[in-house]
Short mmCIF file of C-alpha atoms in Angstrom, two decimals:
data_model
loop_
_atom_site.label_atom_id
_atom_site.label_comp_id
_atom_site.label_asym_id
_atom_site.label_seq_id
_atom_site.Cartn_x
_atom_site.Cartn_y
_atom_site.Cartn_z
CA UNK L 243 3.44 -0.66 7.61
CA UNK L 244 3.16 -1.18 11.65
CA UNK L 245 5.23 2.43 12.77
CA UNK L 246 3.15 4.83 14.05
CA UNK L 247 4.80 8.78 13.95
CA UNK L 248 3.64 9.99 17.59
CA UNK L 249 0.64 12.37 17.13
CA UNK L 250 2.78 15.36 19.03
CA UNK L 251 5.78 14.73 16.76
CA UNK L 252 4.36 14.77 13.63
CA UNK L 253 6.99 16.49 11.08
CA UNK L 254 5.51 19.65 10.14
CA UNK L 255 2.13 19.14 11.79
CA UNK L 256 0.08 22.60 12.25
CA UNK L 257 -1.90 20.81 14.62
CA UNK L 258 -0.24 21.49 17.25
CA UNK L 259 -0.36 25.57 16.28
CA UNK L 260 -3.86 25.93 15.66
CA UNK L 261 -6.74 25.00 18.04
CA UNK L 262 -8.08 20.98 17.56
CA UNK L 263 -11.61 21.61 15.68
CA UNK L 264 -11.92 17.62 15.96
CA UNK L 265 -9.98 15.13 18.07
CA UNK L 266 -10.77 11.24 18.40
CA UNK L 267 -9.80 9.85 21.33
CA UNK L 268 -9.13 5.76 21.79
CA UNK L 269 -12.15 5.35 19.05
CA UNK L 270 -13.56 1.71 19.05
CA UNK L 271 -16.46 0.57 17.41
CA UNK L 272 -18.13 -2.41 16.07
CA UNK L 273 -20.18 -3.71 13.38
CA UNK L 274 -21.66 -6.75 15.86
CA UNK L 275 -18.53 -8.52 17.02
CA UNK L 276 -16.28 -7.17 14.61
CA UNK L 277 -14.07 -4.60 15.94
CA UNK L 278 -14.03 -1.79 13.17
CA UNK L 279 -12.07 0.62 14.33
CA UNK L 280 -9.38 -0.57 17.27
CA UNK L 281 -8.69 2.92 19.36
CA UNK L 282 -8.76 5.47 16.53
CA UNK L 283 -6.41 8.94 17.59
CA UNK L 284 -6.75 11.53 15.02
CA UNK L 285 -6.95 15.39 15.43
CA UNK L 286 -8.27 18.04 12.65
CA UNK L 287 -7.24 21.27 13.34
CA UNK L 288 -9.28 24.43 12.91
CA UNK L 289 -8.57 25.43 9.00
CA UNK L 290 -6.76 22.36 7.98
CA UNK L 291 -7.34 19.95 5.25
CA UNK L 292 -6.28 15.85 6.96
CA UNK L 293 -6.57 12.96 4.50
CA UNK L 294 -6.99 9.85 5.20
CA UNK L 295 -5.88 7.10 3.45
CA UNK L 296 -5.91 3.68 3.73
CA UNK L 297 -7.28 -0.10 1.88
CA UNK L 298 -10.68 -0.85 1.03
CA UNK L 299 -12.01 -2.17 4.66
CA UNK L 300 -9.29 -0.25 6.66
CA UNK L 301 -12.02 2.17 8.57
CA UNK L 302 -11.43 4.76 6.56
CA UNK L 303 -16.05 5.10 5.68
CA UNK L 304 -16.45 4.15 9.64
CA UNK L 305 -14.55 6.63 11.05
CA UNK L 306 -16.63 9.10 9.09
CA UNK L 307 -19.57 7.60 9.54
CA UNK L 308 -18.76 7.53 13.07
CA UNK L 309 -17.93 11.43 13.54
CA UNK L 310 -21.24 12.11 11.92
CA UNK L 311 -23.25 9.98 14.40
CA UNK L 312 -24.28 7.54 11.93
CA UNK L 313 -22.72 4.96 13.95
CA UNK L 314 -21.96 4.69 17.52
CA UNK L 315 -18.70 3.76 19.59
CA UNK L 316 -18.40 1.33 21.86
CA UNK L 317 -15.70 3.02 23.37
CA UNK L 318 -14.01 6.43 23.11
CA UNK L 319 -14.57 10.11 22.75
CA UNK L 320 -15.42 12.63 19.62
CA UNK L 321 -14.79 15.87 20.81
CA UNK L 322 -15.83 19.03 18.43
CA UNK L 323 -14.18 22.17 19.87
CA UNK L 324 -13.54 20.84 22.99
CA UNK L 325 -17.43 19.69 23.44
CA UNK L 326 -17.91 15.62 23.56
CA UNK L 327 -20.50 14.83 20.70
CA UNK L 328 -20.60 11.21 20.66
CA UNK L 329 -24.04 9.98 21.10
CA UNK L 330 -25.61 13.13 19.36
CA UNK L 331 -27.87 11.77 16.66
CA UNK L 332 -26.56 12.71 12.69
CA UNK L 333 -29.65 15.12 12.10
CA UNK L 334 -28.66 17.11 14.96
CA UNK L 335 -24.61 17.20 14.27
CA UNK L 336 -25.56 19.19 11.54
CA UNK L 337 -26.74 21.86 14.00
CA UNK L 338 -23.04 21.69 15.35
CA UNK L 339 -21.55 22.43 11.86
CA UNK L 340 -20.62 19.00 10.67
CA UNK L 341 -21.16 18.57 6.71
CA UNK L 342 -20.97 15.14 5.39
CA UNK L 343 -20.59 13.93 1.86
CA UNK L 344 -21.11 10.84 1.54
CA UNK L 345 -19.55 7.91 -0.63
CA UNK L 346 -21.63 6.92 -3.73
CA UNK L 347 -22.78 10.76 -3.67
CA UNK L 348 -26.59 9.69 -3.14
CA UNK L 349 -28.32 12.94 -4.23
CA UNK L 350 -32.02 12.93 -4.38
CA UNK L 351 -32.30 11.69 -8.00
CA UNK L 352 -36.32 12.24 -8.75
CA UNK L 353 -35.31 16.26 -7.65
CA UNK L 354 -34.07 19.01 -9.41
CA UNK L 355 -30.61 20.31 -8.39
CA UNK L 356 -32.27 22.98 -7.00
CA UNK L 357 -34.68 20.95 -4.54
CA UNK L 358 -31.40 18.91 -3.91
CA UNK L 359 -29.84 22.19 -2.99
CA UNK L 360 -32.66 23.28 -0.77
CA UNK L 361 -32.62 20.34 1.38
CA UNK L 362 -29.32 20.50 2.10
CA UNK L 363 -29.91 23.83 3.83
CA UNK L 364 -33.13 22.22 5.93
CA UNK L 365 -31.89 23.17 9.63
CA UNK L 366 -32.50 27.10 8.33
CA UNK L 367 -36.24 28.64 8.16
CA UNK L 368 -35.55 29.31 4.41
CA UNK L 369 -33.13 28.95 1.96
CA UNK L 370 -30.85 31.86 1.97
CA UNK L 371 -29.91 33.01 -1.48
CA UNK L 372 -26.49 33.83 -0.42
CA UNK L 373 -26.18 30.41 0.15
CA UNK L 374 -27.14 29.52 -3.44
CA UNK L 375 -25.14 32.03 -4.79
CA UNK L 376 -21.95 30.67 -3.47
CA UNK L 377 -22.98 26.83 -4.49
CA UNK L 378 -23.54 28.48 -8.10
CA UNK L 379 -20.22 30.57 -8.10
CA UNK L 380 -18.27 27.58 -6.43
CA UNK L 381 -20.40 24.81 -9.37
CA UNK L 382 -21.89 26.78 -12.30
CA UNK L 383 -22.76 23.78 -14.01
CA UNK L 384 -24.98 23.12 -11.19
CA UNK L 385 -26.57 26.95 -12.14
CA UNK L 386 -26.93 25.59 -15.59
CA UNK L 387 -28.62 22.43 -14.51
CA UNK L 388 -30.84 24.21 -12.14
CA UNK L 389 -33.71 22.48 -13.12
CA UNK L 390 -32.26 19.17 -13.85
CA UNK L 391 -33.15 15.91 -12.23
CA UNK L 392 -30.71 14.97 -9.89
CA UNK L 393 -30.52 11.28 -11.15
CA UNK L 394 -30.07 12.60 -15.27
CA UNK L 395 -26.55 14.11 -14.22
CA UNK L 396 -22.94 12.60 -14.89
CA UNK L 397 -20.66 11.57 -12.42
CA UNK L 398 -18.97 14.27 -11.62
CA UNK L 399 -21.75 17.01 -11.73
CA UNK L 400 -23.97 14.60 -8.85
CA UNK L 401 -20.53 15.14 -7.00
CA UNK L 402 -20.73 18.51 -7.36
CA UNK L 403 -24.18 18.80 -6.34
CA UNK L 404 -23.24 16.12 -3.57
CA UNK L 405 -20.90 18.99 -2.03
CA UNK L 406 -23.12 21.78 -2.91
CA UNK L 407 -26.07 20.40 -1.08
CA UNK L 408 -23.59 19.93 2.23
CA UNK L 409 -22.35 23.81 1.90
CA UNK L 410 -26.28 24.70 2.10
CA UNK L 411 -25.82 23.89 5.63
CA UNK L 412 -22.89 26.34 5.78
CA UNK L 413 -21.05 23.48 7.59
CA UNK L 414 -17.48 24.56 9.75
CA UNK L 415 -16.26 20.56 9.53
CA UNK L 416 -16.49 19.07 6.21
CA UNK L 417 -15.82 15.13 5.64
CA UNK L 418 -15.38 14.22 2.49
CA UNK L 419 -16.30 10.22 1.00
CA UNK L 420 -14.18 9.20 -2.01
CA UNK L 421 -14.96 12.42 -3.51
CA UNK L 422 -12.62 11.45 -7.07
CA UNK L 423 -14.55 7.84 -7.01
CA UNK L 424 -15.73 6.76 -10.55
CA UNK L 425 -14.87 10.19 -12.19
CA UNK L 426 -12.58 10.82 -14.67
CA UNK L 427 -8.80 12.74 -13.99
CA UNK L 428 -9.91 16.16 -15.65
CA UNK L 429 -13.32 16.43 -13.26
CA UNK L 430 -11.30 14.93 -10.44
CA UNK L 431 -8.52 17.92 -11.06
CA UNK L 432 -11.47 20.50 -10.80
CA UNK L 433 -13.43 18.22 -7.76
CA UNK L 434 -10.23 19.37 -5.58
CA UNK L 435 -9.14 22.43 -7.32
CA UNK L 436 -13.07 23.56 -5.04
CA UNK L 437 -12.36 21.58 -2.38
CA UNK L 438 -9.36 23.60 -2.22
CA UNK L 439 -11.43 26.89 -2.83
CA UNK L 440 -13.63 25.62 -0.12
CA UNK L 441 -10.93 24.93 2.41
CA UNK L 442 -9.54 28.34 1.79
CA UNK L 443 -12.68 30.60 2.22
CA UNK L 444 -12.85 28.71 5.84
CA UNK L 445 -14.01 25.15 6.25
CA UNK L 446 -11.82 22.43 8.08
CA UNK L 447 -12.18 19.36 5.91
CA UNK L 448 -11.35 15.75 6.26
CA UNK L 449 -10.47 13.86 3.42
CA UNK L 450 -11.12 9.84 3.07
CA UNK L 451 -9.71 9.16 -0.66
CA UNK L 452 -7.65 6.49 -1.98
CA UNK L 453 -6.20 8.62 -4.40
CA UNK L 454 -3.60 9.40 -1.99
CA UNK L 455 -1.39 11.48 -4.66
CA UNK L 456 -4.67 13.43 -5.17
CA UNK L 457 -5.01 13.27 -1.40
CA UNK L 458 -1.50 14.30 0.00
CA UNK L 459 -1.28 17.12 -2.32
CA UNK L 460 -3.94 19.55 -1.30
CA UNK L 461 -4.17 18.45 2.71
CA UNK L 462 -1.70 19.45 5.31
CA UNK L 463 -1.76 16.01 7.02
CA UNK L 464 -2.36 12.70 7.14
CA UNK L 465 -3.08 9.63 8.45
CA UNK L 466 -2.55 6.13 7.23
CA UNK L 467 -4.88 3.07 8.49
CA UNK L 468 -4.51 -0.45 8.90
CA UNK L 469 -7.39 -2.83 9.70
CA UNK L 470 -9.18 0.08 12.04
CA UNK L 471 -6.11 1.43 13.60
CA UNK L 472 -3.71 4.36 12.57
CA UNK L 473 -0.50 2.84 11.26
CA UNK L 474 1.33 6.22 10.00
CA UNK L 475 0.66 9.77 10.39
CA UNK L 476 3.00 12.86 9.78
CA UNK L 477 2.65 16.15 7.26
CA UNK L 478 1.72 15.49 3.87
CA UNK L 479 4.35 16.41 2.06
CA UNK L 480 6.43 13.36 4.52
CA UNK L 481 3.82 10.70 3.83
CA UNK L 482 3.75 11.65 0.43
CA UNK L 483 7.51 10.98 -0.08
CA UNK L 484 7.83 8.23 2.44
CA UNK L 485 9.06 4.81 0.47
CA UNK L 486 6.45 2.60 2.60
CA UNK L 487 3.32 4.70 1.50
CA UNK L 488 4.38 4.94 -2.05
CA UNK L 489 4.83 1.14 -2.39
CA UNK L 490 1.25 0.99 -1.07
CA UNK L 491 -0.78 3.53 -2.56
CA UNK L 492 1.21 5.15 -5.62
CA UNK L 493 2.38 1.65 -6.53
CA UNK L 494 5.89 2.38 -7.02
CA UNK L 495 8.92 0.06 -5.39
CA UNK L 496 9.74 0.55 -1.59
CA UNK L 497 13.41 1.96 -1.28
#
């Protein structure tokens, strides 16, 4: 796949009727002399779930890593509500209301759920219980498990308290790591059936997931990358029946 749908004709975009939350601009950055990501465009806007899919090594991890200020461009501009935030260090992006979940989950496994939650929410003075409450409404397994060790739950519950523990922050930007990795279809159903919740009560969220079925179904765009650059990008519901990204990601013959 080399064609590239212009980002201000994207069929059916909203993005161009709802203010940008997030825009990349010419994104480059490097792992030592390896060019990661080759002048990355991508725009979230305000309220809208974007997926992006792509191969294993395609930038997909970077990119987010990158937003979050985990890594740092060579080259390029991150702008959050019109305000450049490249260069800000992760621990203060939080501050700007960027949630990150990561891939691999990594929740504090020697902690209860409950400490887990907690330190999600450490840029506040205290832990709000309103806060809680909507972690416990959104996961009440995790209410169940309140005092269970982080590292003693399955799969899919860490990944629950993975995206509870990012809410504490009460984040308006929400990226999303492979959140259906390792888990079985029934948890991954209910995974995006509160992503979905989430999205709706007012959080812009992008979406890195191979599962691009999963994926296209519950965002409102996409975009499709190639070795660190963006290869396709158009409304879900296009990418999802376009013969090119079915051969490559549902595994189905190209027309």
């Amino acid at each position: 796949m080399s064609e590239t749908v212009p980002l201000d004709k994207e069929r059916g975009s909203t993005a161009a009727s709802v203010p940008a939350m997030l825009e990349l601009r010419d994104l480059r950055v490097f792992y030592g002399a390896i060019e990661a990501l080759k002048g990355i465009d991508l725009t979230v806007g305000e309220g809208e779930v974007v997926a992006l899919l792509g191969a294993n090594g395609a930038g997909k991890t970077t990119t987010l890593r990158t937003i979050s200020g985990m890594l740092q461009p060579r080259h390029g501009e991150i702008m959050l509500r019109g305000e450049r935030i490249d260069g800000i260090k992760s621990h203060h992006l939080v501050e700007f209301g960027i949630g990150h979940v990561p891939e691999g989950r990594r929740v504090f496994a020697t902690m209860t759920v409950l400490e887990n939650l907690e330190m999600g929410a450490y840029r506040f003075a205290s832990v709000d219980q309103a806060d809680l409450d909507r972690v416990f409404t959104l996961f009440p397994r995790l209410a169940e498990r309140r005092g269970q060790l982080g590292g003693t739950l399955s799969g899919g519950e860490q990944q629950m308290l993975a995206i509870g523990r990012a809410l504490m922050a009460r984040p308006e930007l929400l990226l999303l790591d492979e959140p259906s990795m390792g888990l079985a279809p029934l948890v991954v159903q209910q995974i995006f059936e509160i992503i979905k919740e989430i999205n709706e009560q007012g959080t812009t969220v992008l979406l890195v997931e191979q599962n691009a079925a999963q994926a296209l179904s519950l965002a409102n765009r996409g975009y499709v990358l190639e070795t660190g650059s963006v290869a396709m990008t158009g409304d879900a519901q296009g990418l999802l029946t376009d013969p090119r990204v079915r051969a490559a990601y549902l595994g189905e013959g190209a027309a």
